[in-house]
C-alpha cells in the first residue's frame, strides 16, 4: 500500500466514522458497469465542496489491491449489488491529486515531478519487470501490463487545477494536457479513469482534446444526479435526525434541479447547518472573491454587467452552454 499506488481505505473509513455520513456507494455500481468498456473514461465536473474528493476516496477504498475493505461496506447500498464482490480490492489504483503536484513542483515541472513521485512506488511494487530504464510513467505501466496482464484504475482529483491556476503559462498547459493524453488515451493498461474538477475537459482548445472522456457537468450529471449532492429525501432524513426544520433547510439550500432529481442540495451547506444547528451561507465561505474576480474582469459577453443587474434584483437569462 502506498500514497499514490493503492492508497488503501483509511480516508474512506474516516468518512464512515464521521458524525454525518450519507451513503453514496451506489456510485460504484455505475463505475463497475464501465470498467474495461468504451465508457471507462469519466470526467465529473462540479463546484467546490460537492463531494468530489470523497467520491474518489470511496472508489480507492473499494478498488485498491492490497487492503480488505469488505467490512467497511457492510450495510451499504453497493454491498447488495451483484457486482460488489467481483471488483472489491481487485485492481491497482493510481490516485493522483493534481493540486498537490502543482503546489510542490518547481514552476514548469509539474509532470516530471509527478512521474518521479509515482514511479518510485511503481518500482517498489513492480521493479522486477522494469529492469531496463523507462522513459516515463506510461512506458512503465505498459511494460507491467505486457508482463503481468494487470490493468490500472486512475483516480485523478482536481485534474483542471493546472489550466485554472496557470492560465498565463500556455507551455505548461500544453505539456500537462499532452502528458494526460499519453498516459491514458489508447493505453491497454487502463481499466478505468475517473477524473474530477470544476470545469469540463472541453474548455481548453485543441490540446484539451481528451475526447475519450464522457463528461458529466452540472448542466447534465446524467446517471450521477443522485451522487452529485444530497437528494431531498436524504435531507429530510438528516433534518429529522438533527431536529432541524426541513422547510427552512430547503429554503436555504435547495439550489439545483436535474432531470430526475428535482431538488438537489449542496452537501457542505447541509452538513454544516446540521452540525451547527444554524442556517448560514456556508458554501460561499469556502471560496474567495479573488477566485471569481478574474472571470468578472474578463467581462466575457457582458458578464460583469449581468452580475451587477442580478445584485440589483433583476433576472438574467444565461446560456449554460457558452463560456
mmCIF file of C-alpha atoms in Angstrom:
data_model
loop_
_atom_site.group_PDB
_atom_site.id
_atom_site.type_symbol
_atom_site.label_atom_id
_atom_site.label_comp_id
_atom_site.label_asym_id
_atom_site.label_seq_id
_atom_site.Cartn_x
_atom_site.Cartn_y
_atom_site.Cartn_z
ATOM 1 C CA UNK A 1 0.000 0.000 0.000
ATOM 2 C CA UNK A 2 1.376 3.397 -0.975
ATOM 3 C CA UNK A 3 0.487 7.053 -1.137
ATOM 4 C CA UNK A 4 -0.253 7.118 -4.868
ATOM 5 C CA UNK A 5 -0.338 3.427 -5.765
ATOM 6 C CA UNK A 6 -3.096 1.602 -3.890
ATOM 7 C CA UNK A 7 -3.665 4.260 -1.198
ATOM 8 C CA UNK A 8 -5.913 1.964 0.825
ATOM 9 C CA UNK A 9 -9.142 2.722 2.663
ATOM 10 C CA UNK A 10 -8.247 4.909 5.662
ATOM 11 C CA UNK A 11 -9.689 8.119 4.168
ATOM 12 C CA UNK A 12 -12.998 6.442 3.392
ATOM 13 C CA UNK A 13 -13.041 4.886 6.859
ATOM 14 C CA UNK A 14 -12.752 8.380 8.361
ATOM 15 C CA UNK A 15 -15.759 9.481 6.299
ATOM 16 C CA UNK A 16 -17.778 6.498 7.525
ATOM 17 C CA UNK A 17 -16.930 7.326 11.148
ATOM 18 C CA UNK A 18 -17.839 10.985 10.790
ATOM 19 C CA UNK A 19 -20.858 12.326 12.637
ATOM 20 C CA UNK A 20 -22.729 12.756 9.354
ATOM 21 C CA UNK A 21 -22.282 10.255 6.546
ATOM 22 C CA UNK A 22 -24.716 9.866 3.652
ATOM 23 C CA UNK A 23 -24.401 6.604 1.731
ATOM 24 C CA UNK A 24 -23.374 7.320 -1.864
ATOM 25 C CA UNK A 25 -21.834 3.918 -2.556
ATOM 26 C CA UNK A 26 -24.354 3.354 -5.348
ATOM 27 C CA UNK A 27 -21.883 5.317 -7.472
ATOM 28 C CA UNK A 28 -19.692 2.204 -7.505
ATOM 29 C CA UNK A 29 -22.401 0.310 -9.369
ATOM 30 C CA UNK A 30 -22.019 2.802 -12.238
ATOM 31 C CA UNK A 31 -18.234 2.563 -12.378
ATOM 32 C CA UNK A 32 -18.362 -1.231 -12.181
ATOM 33 C CA UNK A 33 -20.534 -1.266 -15.301
ATOM 34 C CA UNK A 34 -17.970 0.767 -17.217
ATOM 35 C CA UNK A 35 -14.723 -0.975 -16.270
ATOM 36 C CA UNK A 36 -12.957 -2.253 -19.391
ATOM 37 C CA UNK A 37 -15.548 -0.735 -21.741
ATOM 38 C CA UNK A 38 -15.530 2.245 -24.091
ATOM 39 C CA UNK A 39 -17.246 4.211 -21.303
ATOM 40 C CA UNK A 40 -14.353 3.735 -18.882
ATOM 41 C CA UNK A 41 -13.183 7.382 -19.198
ATOM 42 C CA UNK A 42 -15.250 9.570 -16.851
ATOM 43 C CA UNK A 43 -14.854 13.285 -16.143
ATOM 44 C CA UNK A 44 -17.107 14.706 -13.426
ATOM 45 C CA UNK A 45 -17.145 18.498 -13.054
ATOM 46 C CA UNK A 46 -18.867 20.220 -10.143
ATOM 47 C CA UNK A 47 -18.409 23.309 -7.964
ATOM 48 C CA UNK A 48 -16.249 23.105 -4.859
ATOM 49 C CA UNK A 49 -17.492 21.247 -1.802
ATOM 50 C CA UNK A 50 -19.780 18.915 -3.698
ATOM 51 C CA UNK A 51 -18.164 15.667 -2.521
ATOM 52 C CA UNK A 52 -15.823 15.081 -5.472
ATOM 53 C CA UNK A 53 -12.806 14.116 -3.372
ATOM 54 C CA UNK A 54 -14.871 11.957 -1.022
ATOM 55 C CA UNK A 55 -16.174 10.003 -4.007
ATOM 56 C CA UNK A 56 -12.610 9.323 -5.134
ATOM 57 C CA UNK A 57 -11.636 8.163 -1.650
ATOM 58 C CA UNK A 58 -14.585 5.768 -1.685
ATOM 59 C CA UNK A 59 -13.576 4.391 -5.098
ATOM 60 C CA UNK A 60 -9.982 3.985 -3.916
ATOM 61 C CA UNK A 61 -11.135 2.044 -0.857
ATOM 62 C CA UNK A 62 -13.278 -0.237 -2.990
ATOM 63 C CA UNK A 63 -10.881 -0.983 -5.831
ATOM 64 C CA UNK A 64 -7.407 -0.797 -4.234
ATOM 65 C CA UNK A 65 -5.458 -4.009 -4.202
ATOM 66 C CA UNK A 66 -3.607 -4.850 -1.008
ATOM 67 C CA UNK A 67 -6.313 -3.993 1.524
ATOM 68 C CA UNK A 68 -9.521 -5.626 2.706
ATOM 69 C CA UNK A 69 -12.432 -3.194 2.563
ATOM 70 C CA UNK A 70 -15.286 -5.667 2.797
ATOM 71 C CA UNK A 71 -16.194 -4.736 6.371
ATOM 72 C CA UNK A 72 -16.279 -1.031 5.528
ATOM 73 C CA UNK A 73 -19.058 -1.638 3.004
ATOM 74 C CA UNK A 74 -21.241 -3.787 5.277
ATOM 75 C CA UNK A 75 -24.787 -2.476 5.187
ATOM 76 C CA UNK A 76 -24.162 -0.027 2.331
ATOM 77 C CA UNK A 77 -26.108 0.232 -0.903
ATOM 78 C CA UNK A 78 -23.351 -1.266 -3.040
ATOM 79 C CA UNK A 79 -22.988 -4.352 -0.842
ATOM 80 C CA UNK A 80 -26.389 -5.520 -2.083
ATOM 81 C CA UNK A 81 -25.375 -5.180 -5.738
ATOM 82 C CA UNK A 82 -24.333 -8.342 -7.575
ATOM 83 C CA UNK A 83 -21.179 -6.656 -8.910
ATOM 84 C CA UNK A 84 -19.894 -5.884 -5.397
ATOM 85 C CA UNK A 85 -17.647 -8.944 -4.837
ATOM 86 C CA UNK A 86 -16.373 -9.057 -8.423
ATOM 87 C CA UNK A 87 -14.196 -5.921 -8.223
ATOM 88 C CA UNK A 88 -13.670 -5.457 -4.478
ATOM 89 C CA UNK A 89 -9.929 -4.772 -3.910
ATOM 90 C CA UNK A 90 -9.068 -6.351 -7.244
ATOM 91 C CA UNK A 91 -7.249 -3.514 -9.060
ATOM 92 C CA UNK A 92 -4.076 -1.485 -8.758
ATOM 93 C CA UNK A 93 -5.239 2.077 -8.211
ATOM 94 C CA UNK A 94 -3.255 5.217 -9.007
ATOM 95 C CA UNK A 95 -4.673 8.133 -7.013
ATOM 96 C CA UNK A 96 -3.344 11.492 -8.231
ATOM 97 C CA UNK A 97 -4.253 14.796 -6.585
ATOM 98 C CA UNK A 98 -3.063 17.336 -9.142
ATOM 99 C CA UNK A 99 -3.308 20.216 -6.680
ATOM 100 C CA UNK A 100 -0.587 18.604 -4.599
ATOM 101 C CA UNK A 101 1.765 18.215 -7.552
ATOM 102 C CA UNK A 102 1.114 21.780 -8.702
ATOM 103 C CA UNK A 103 1.982 23.165 -5.258
ATOM 104 C CA UNK A 104 5.073 21.029 -4.636
ATOM 105 C CA UNK A 105 6.674 21.027 -8.089
ATOM 106 C CA UNK A 106 9.064 23.672 -9.364
ATOM 107 C CA UNK A 107 7.455 26.047 -11.824
ATOM 108 C CA UNK A 108 7.031 24.333 -15.188
ATOM 109 C CA UNK A 109 7.957 20.865 -13.906
ATOM 110 C CA UNK A 110 4.610 19.545 -12.706
ATOM 111 C CA UNK A 111 4.504 16.441 -14.912
ATOM 112 C CA UNK A 112 8.148 15.470 -14.377
ATOM 113 C CA UNK A 113 7.710 15.804 -10.600
ATOM 114 C CA UNK A 114 4.540 13.717 -10.762
ATOM 115 C CA UNK A 115 6.266 10.964 -12.719
ATOM 116 C CA UNK A 116 9.205 10.938 -10.331
ATOM 117 C CA UNK A 117 6.995 10.576 -7.262
ATOM 118 C CA UNK A 118 4.667 7.950 -8.705
ATOM 119 C CA UNK A 119 7.398 5.904 -10.383
ATOM 120 C CA UNK A 120 9.134 5.412 -7.021
ATOM 121 C CA UNK A 121 6.107 3.479 -5.765
ATOM 122 C CA UNK A 122 5.616 1.678 -9.086
ATOM 123 C CA UNK A 123 9.230 0.463 -8.958
ATOM 124 C CA UNK A 124 8.755 -0.761 -5.384
ATOM 125 C CA UNK A 125 5.775 -2.862 -6.438
ATOM 126 C CA UNK A 126 6.867 -3.956 -9.931
ATOM 127 C CA UNK A 127 10.615 -3.346 -10.116
ATOM 128 C CA UNK A 128 11.280 -6.914 -11.247
ATOM 129 C CA UNK A 129 9.529 -6.130 -14.531
ATOM 130 C CA UNK A 130 11.319 -2.830 -15.067
ATOM 131 C CA UNK A 131 14.970 -3.853 -15.347
ATOM 132 C CA UNK A 132 15.650 -1.586 -18.311
ATOM 133 C CA UNK A 133 15.435 2.210 -17.898
ATOM 134 C CA UNK A 134 11.922 3.512 -18.545
ATOM 135 C CA UNK A 135 11.136 6.739 -20.378
ATOM 136 C CA UNK A 136 8.202 7.689 -18.158
ATOM 137 C CA UNK A 137 5.158 6.526 -16.241
ATOM 138 C CA UNK A 138 3.241 5.420 -19.338
ATOM 139 C CA UNK A 139 6.197 3.340 -20.504
ATOM 140 C CA UNK A 140 6.474 1.646 -17.101
ATOM 141 C CA UNK A 141 2.768 0.806 -16.950
ATOM 142 C CA UNK A 142 2.823 -0.617 -20.474
ATOM 143 C CA UNK A 143 5.708 -2.930 -19.552
ATOM 144 C CA UNK A 144 3.929 -4.077 -16.411
ATOM 145 C CA UNK A 145 0.793 -4.808 -18.424
ATOM 146 C CA UNK A 146 2.734 -6.809 -21.021
ATOM 147 C CA UNK A 147 4.482 -8.884 -18.335
ATOM 148 C CA UNK A 148 1.573 -9.390 -15.932
ATOM 149 C CA UNK A 149 -1.642 -8.564 -17.781
ATOM 150 C CA UNK A 150 -2.648 -6.297 -14.885
ATOM 151 C CA UNK A 151 -4.639 -3.148 -15.567
ATOM 152 C CA UNK A 152 -4.827 0.044 -13.508
ATOM 153 C CA UNK A 153 -7.610 2.299 -12.287
ATOM 154 C CA UNK A 154 -6.784 6.016 -12.394
ATOM 155 C CA UNK A 155 -8.446 8.367 -9.911
ATOM 156 C CA UNK A 156 -7.468 11.977 -10.631
ATOM 157 C CA UNK A 157 -8.611 14.765 -8.326
ATOM 158 C CA UNK A 158 -8.523 18.479 -9.288
ATOM 159 C CA UNK A 159 -7.469 17.476 -12.798
ATOM 160 C CA UNK A 160 -8.098 21.012 -14.104
ATOM 161 C CA UNK A 161 -6.119 22.961 -11.487
ATOM 162 C CA UNK A 162 -3.129 23.346 -13.814
ATOM 163 C CA UNK A 163 -5.160 25.052 -16.525
ATOM 164 C CA UNK A 164 -7.145 27.071 -13.979
ATOM 165 C CA UNK A 165 -4.261 28.309 -11.863
ATOM 166 C CA UNK A 166 -1.536 28.576 -14.512
ATOM 167 C CA UNK A 167 -3.514 30.363 -17.200
ATOM 168 C CA UNK A 168 -0.537 32.552 -18.060
ATOM 169 C CA UNK A 169 1.643 29.561 -18.997
ATOM 170 C CA UNK A 170 0.430 28.086 -22.262
ATOM 171 C CA UNK A 171 3.509 25.871 -22.474
ATOM 172 C CA UNK A 172 2.817 24.293 -19.069
ATOM 173 C CA UNK A 173 -0.813 23.694 -20.028
ATOM 174 C CA UNK A 174 0.182 22.097 -23.321
ATOM 175 C CA UNK A 175 2.763 19.906 -21.590
ATOM 176 C CA UNK A 176 0.292 18.825 -18.930
ATOM 177 C CA UNK A 177 -2.545 18.007 -21.334
ATOM 178 C CA UNK A 178 -0.163 16.098 -23.618
ATOM 179 C CA UNK A 179 1.000 14.138 -20.569
ATOM 180 C CA UNK A 180 -2.565 13.172 -19.633
ATOM 181 C CA UNK A 181 -3.385 12.183 -23.186
ATOM 182 C CA UNK A 182 -0.284 9.988 -23.475
ATOM 183 C CA UNK A 183 -0.875 8.437 -20.049
ATOM 184 C CA UNK A 184 -4.497 7.482 -20.681
ATOM 185 C CA UNK A 185 -5.613 7.541 -24.295
ATOM 186 C CA UNK A 186 -5.480 4.216 -26.186
ATOM 187 C CA UNK A 187 -3.410 2.607 -23.433
ATOM 188 C CA UNK A 188 -4.146 -1.094 -22.859
ATOM 189 C CA UNK A 189 -3.366 -0.880 -19.138
ATOM 190 C CA UNK A 190 -6.315 1.454 -18.356
ATOM 191 C CA UNK A 191 -9.280 -0.346 -16.771
ATOM 192 C CA UNK A 192 -10.995 2.856 -15.622
ATOM 193 C CA UNK A 193 -10.163 6.561 -15.439
ATOM 194 C CA UNK A 194 -12.282 8.783 -13.184
ATOM 195 C CA UNK A 195 -11.361 12.481 -13.110
ATOM 196 C CA UNK A 196 -12.918 15.276 -11.103
ATOM 197 C CA UNK A 197 -12.594 19.022 -11.457
ATOM 198 C CA UNK A 198 -14.501 22.276 -11.534
ATOM 199 C CA UNK A 199 -14.566 22.774 -15.304
ATOM 200 C CA UNK A 200 -15.200 20.269 -18.117
ATOM 201 C CA UNK A 201 -12.387 18.998 -20.316
ATOM 202 C CA UNK A 202 -13.607 20.690 -23.489
ATOM 203 C CA UNK A 203 -12.884 24.238 -22.396
ATOM 204 C CA UNK A 204 -9.209 24.484 -23.292
ATOM 205 C CA UNK A 205 -8.838 24.280 -27.062
ATOM 206 C CA UNK A 206 -7.180 21.634 -29.187
ATOM 207 C CA UNK A 207 -4.687 20.448 -26.576
ATOM 208 C CA UNK A 208 -7.507 19.521 -24.204
ATOM 209 C CA UNK A 209 -8.928 17.113 -26.755
ATOM 210 C CA UNK A 210 -9.176 14.262 -24.259
ATOM 211 C CA UNK A 211 -12.055 13.160 -26.410
ATOM 212 C CA UNK A 212 -12.201 9.682 -24.939
ATOM 213 C CA UNK A 213 -13.782 11.121 -21.777
ATOM 214 C CA UNK A 214 -17.503 11.114 -21.134
ATOM 215 C CA UNK A 215 -18.296 14.410 -19.425
ATOM 216 C CA UNK A 216 -20.759 14.867 -16.581
ATOM 217 C CA UNK A 217 -21.160 18.539 -15.663
ATOM 218 C CA UNK A 218 -23.661 20.439 -13.513
ATOM 219 C CA UNK A 219 -25.575 21.079 -16.726
ATOM 220 C CA UNK A 220 -26.073 17.344 -17.223
ATOM 221 C CA UNK A 221 -24.940 14.930 -14.497
ATOM 222 C CA UNK A 222 -26.903 12.144 -16.179
ATOM 223 C CA UNK A 223 -26.579 8.914 -14.146
ATOM 224 C CA UNK A 224 -24.597 10.782 -11.476
ATOM 225 C CA UNK A 225 -27.506 13.018 -10.420
ATOM 226 C CA UNK A 226 -28.152 11.048 -7.243
ATOM 227 C CA UNK A 227 -24.468 11.238 -6.297
ATOM 228 C CA UNK A 228 -23.912 14.924 -7.100
ATOM 229 C CA UNK A 229 -25.298 16.327 -3.869
ATOM 230 C CA UNK A 230 -27.859 15.438 -1.215
ATOM 231 C CA UNK A 231 -31.278 14.446 -2.505
ATOM 232 C CA UNK A 232 -34.460 15.778 -0.964
ATOM 233 C CA UNK A 233 -35.136 12.500 0.833
ATOM 234 C CA UNK A 234 -31.617 12.427 2.279
ATOM 235 C CA UNK A 235 -32.006 15.989 3.573
ATOM 236 C CA UNK A 236 -35.387 15.172 5.125
ATOM 237 C CA UNK A 237 -33.796 12.279 6.995
ATOM 238 C CA UNK A 238 -30.974 14.499 8.260
ATOM 239 C CA UNK A 239 -33.447 17.159 9.405
ATOM 240 C CA UNK A 240 -35.402 14.544 11.320
ATOM 241 C CA UNK A 241 -32.231 13.170 12.894
ATOM 242 C CA UNK A 242 -30.960 16.599 13.980
ATOM 243 C CA UNK A 243 -34.383 18.106 14.737
ATOM 244 C CA UNK A 244 -33.997 20.845 12.115
ATOM 245 C CA UNK A 245 -36.849 22.401 10.148
ATOM 246 C CA UNK A 246 -36.939 20.939 6.624
ATOM 247 C CA UNK A 247 -38.822 23.892 5.118
ATOM 248 C CA UNK A 248 -36.122 26.304 6.274
ATOM 249 C CA UNK A 249 -33.381 23.946 5.137
ATOM 250 C CA UNK A 250 -34.978 23.736 1.730
ATOM 251 C CA UNK A 251 -35.367 27.491 1.539
ATOM 252 C CA UNK A 252 -31.664 27.958 2.254
ATOM 253 C CA UNK A 253 -30.002 25.117 0.351
ATOM 254 C CA UNK A 254 -32.296 23.745 -2.370
ATOM 255 C CA UNK A 255 -30.218 25.188 -5.203
ATOM 256 C CA UNK A 256 -30.048 22.667 -8.062
ATOM 257 C CA UNK A 257 -32.551 20.853 -10.231
ATOM 258 C CA UNK A 258 -31.782 17.947 -12.514
ATOM 259 C CA UNK A 259 -33.932 15.815 -14.789
ATOM 260 C CA UNK A 260 -34.739 13.008 -12.373
ATOM 261 C CA UNK A 261 -33.873 14.598 -9.039
ATOM 262 C CA UNK A 262 -35.745 17.882 -8.984
ATOM 263 C CA UNK A 263 -34.229 19.070 -5.724
ATOM 264 C CA UNK A 264 -30.504 18.664 -5.031
ATOM 265 C CA UNK A 265 -28.728 20.260 -2.079
ATOM 266 C CA UNK A 266 -25.121 21.303 -1.510
ATOM 267 C CA UNK A 267 -23.637 18.711 0.897
ATOM 268 C CA UNK A 268 -21.246 21.141 2.582
ATOM 269 C CA UNK A 269 -24.011 23.581 3.479
ATOM 270 C CA UNK A 270 -26.445 20.959 4.743
ATOM 271 C CA UNK A 271 -23.832 19.183 6.864
ATOM 272 C CA UNK A 272 -22.648 22.463 8.370
ATOM 273 C CA UNK A 273 -26.195 23.544 9.166
ATOM 274 C CA UNK A 274 -26.977 20.230 10.860
ATOM 275 C CA UNK A 275 -23.766 20.292 12.914
ATOM 276 C CA UNK A 276 -24.021 23.954 13.911
ATOM 277 C CA UNK A 277 -27.800 23.876 14.219
ATOM 278 C CA UNK A 278 -27.850 27.216 12.449
ATOM 279 C CA UNK A 279 -28.642 28.311 8.896
ATOM 280 C CA UNK A 280 -25.982 30.367 7.133
ATOM 281 C CA UNK A 281 -24.153 30.791 3.816
ATOM 282 C CA UNK A 282 -21.649 28.018 4.490
ATOM 283 C CA UNK A 283 -20.881 27.216 0.841
ATOM 284 C CA UNK A 284 -19.892 30.771 -0.119
ATOM 285 C CA UNK A 285 -17.409 30.787 2.757
ATOM 286 C CA UNK A 286 -15.381 28.063 1.012
ATOM 287 C CA UNK A 287 -14.257 30.295 -1.873
ATOM 288 C CA UNK A 288 -12.669 33.732 -2.125
ATOM 289 C CA UNK A 289 -13.791 36.651 -4.223
ATOM 290 C CA UNK A 290 -10.386 36.740 -5.909
ATOM 291 C CA UNK A 291 -11.037 33.332 -7.490
ATOM 292 C CA UNK A 292 -14.052 34.776 -9.325
ATOM 293 C CA UNK A 293 -12.646 38.244 -9.973
ATOM 294 C CA UNK A 294 -10.580 37.034 -12.920
ATOM 295 C CA UNK A 295 -13.694 35.975 -14.821
ATOM 296 C CA UNK A 296 -15.535 39.161 -13.887
ATOM 297 C CA UNK A 297 -12.660 41.292 -15.183
ATOM 298 C CA UNK A 298 -12.688 39.419 -18.488
ATOM 299 C CA UNK A 299 -16.295 40.614 -18.876
ATOM 300 C CA UNK A 300 -16.984 37.926 -21.463
ATOM 301 C CA UNK A 301 -20.340 38.541 -23.197
ATOM 302 C CA UNK A 302 -21.198 41.247 -20.654
ATOM 303 C CA UNK A 303 -20.718 39.048 -17.597
ATOM 304 C CA UNK A 304 -19.804 41.944 -15.315
ATOM 305 C CA UNK A 305 -22.902 43.989 -16.130
ATOM 306 C CA UNK A 306 -25.078 40.879 -15.767
ATOM 307 C CA UNK A 307 -23.720 40.344 -12.250
ATOM 308 C CA UNK A 308 -24.486 43.959 -11.344
ATOM 309 C CA UNK A 309 -28.040 43.547 -12.642
ATOM 310 C CA UNK A 310 -28.562 40.369 -10.610
ATOM 311 C CA UNK A 311 -27.217 42.024 -7.482
ATOM 312 C CA UNK A 312 -29.824 44.701 -8.138
ATOM 313 C CA UNK A 313 -32.576 42.085 -8.082
ATOM 314 C CA UNK A 314 -33.076 41.584 -11.817
ATOM 315 C CA UNK A 315 -33.376 38.216 -13.543
ATOM 316 C CA UNK A 316 -30.776 37.456 -16.210
ATOM 317 C CA UNK A 317 -31.145 34.701 -18.780
ATOM 318 C CA UNK A 318 -27.927 32.628 -19.027
ATOM 319 C CA UNK A 319 -26.786 30.338 -21.819
ATOM 320 C CA UNK A 320 -25.199 27.494 -19.836
ATOM 321 C CA UNK A 321 -23.601 26.033 -22.968
ATOM 322 C CA UNK A 322 -21.386 29.088 -23.520
ATOM 323 C CA UNK A 323 -18.245 30.221 -21.661
#
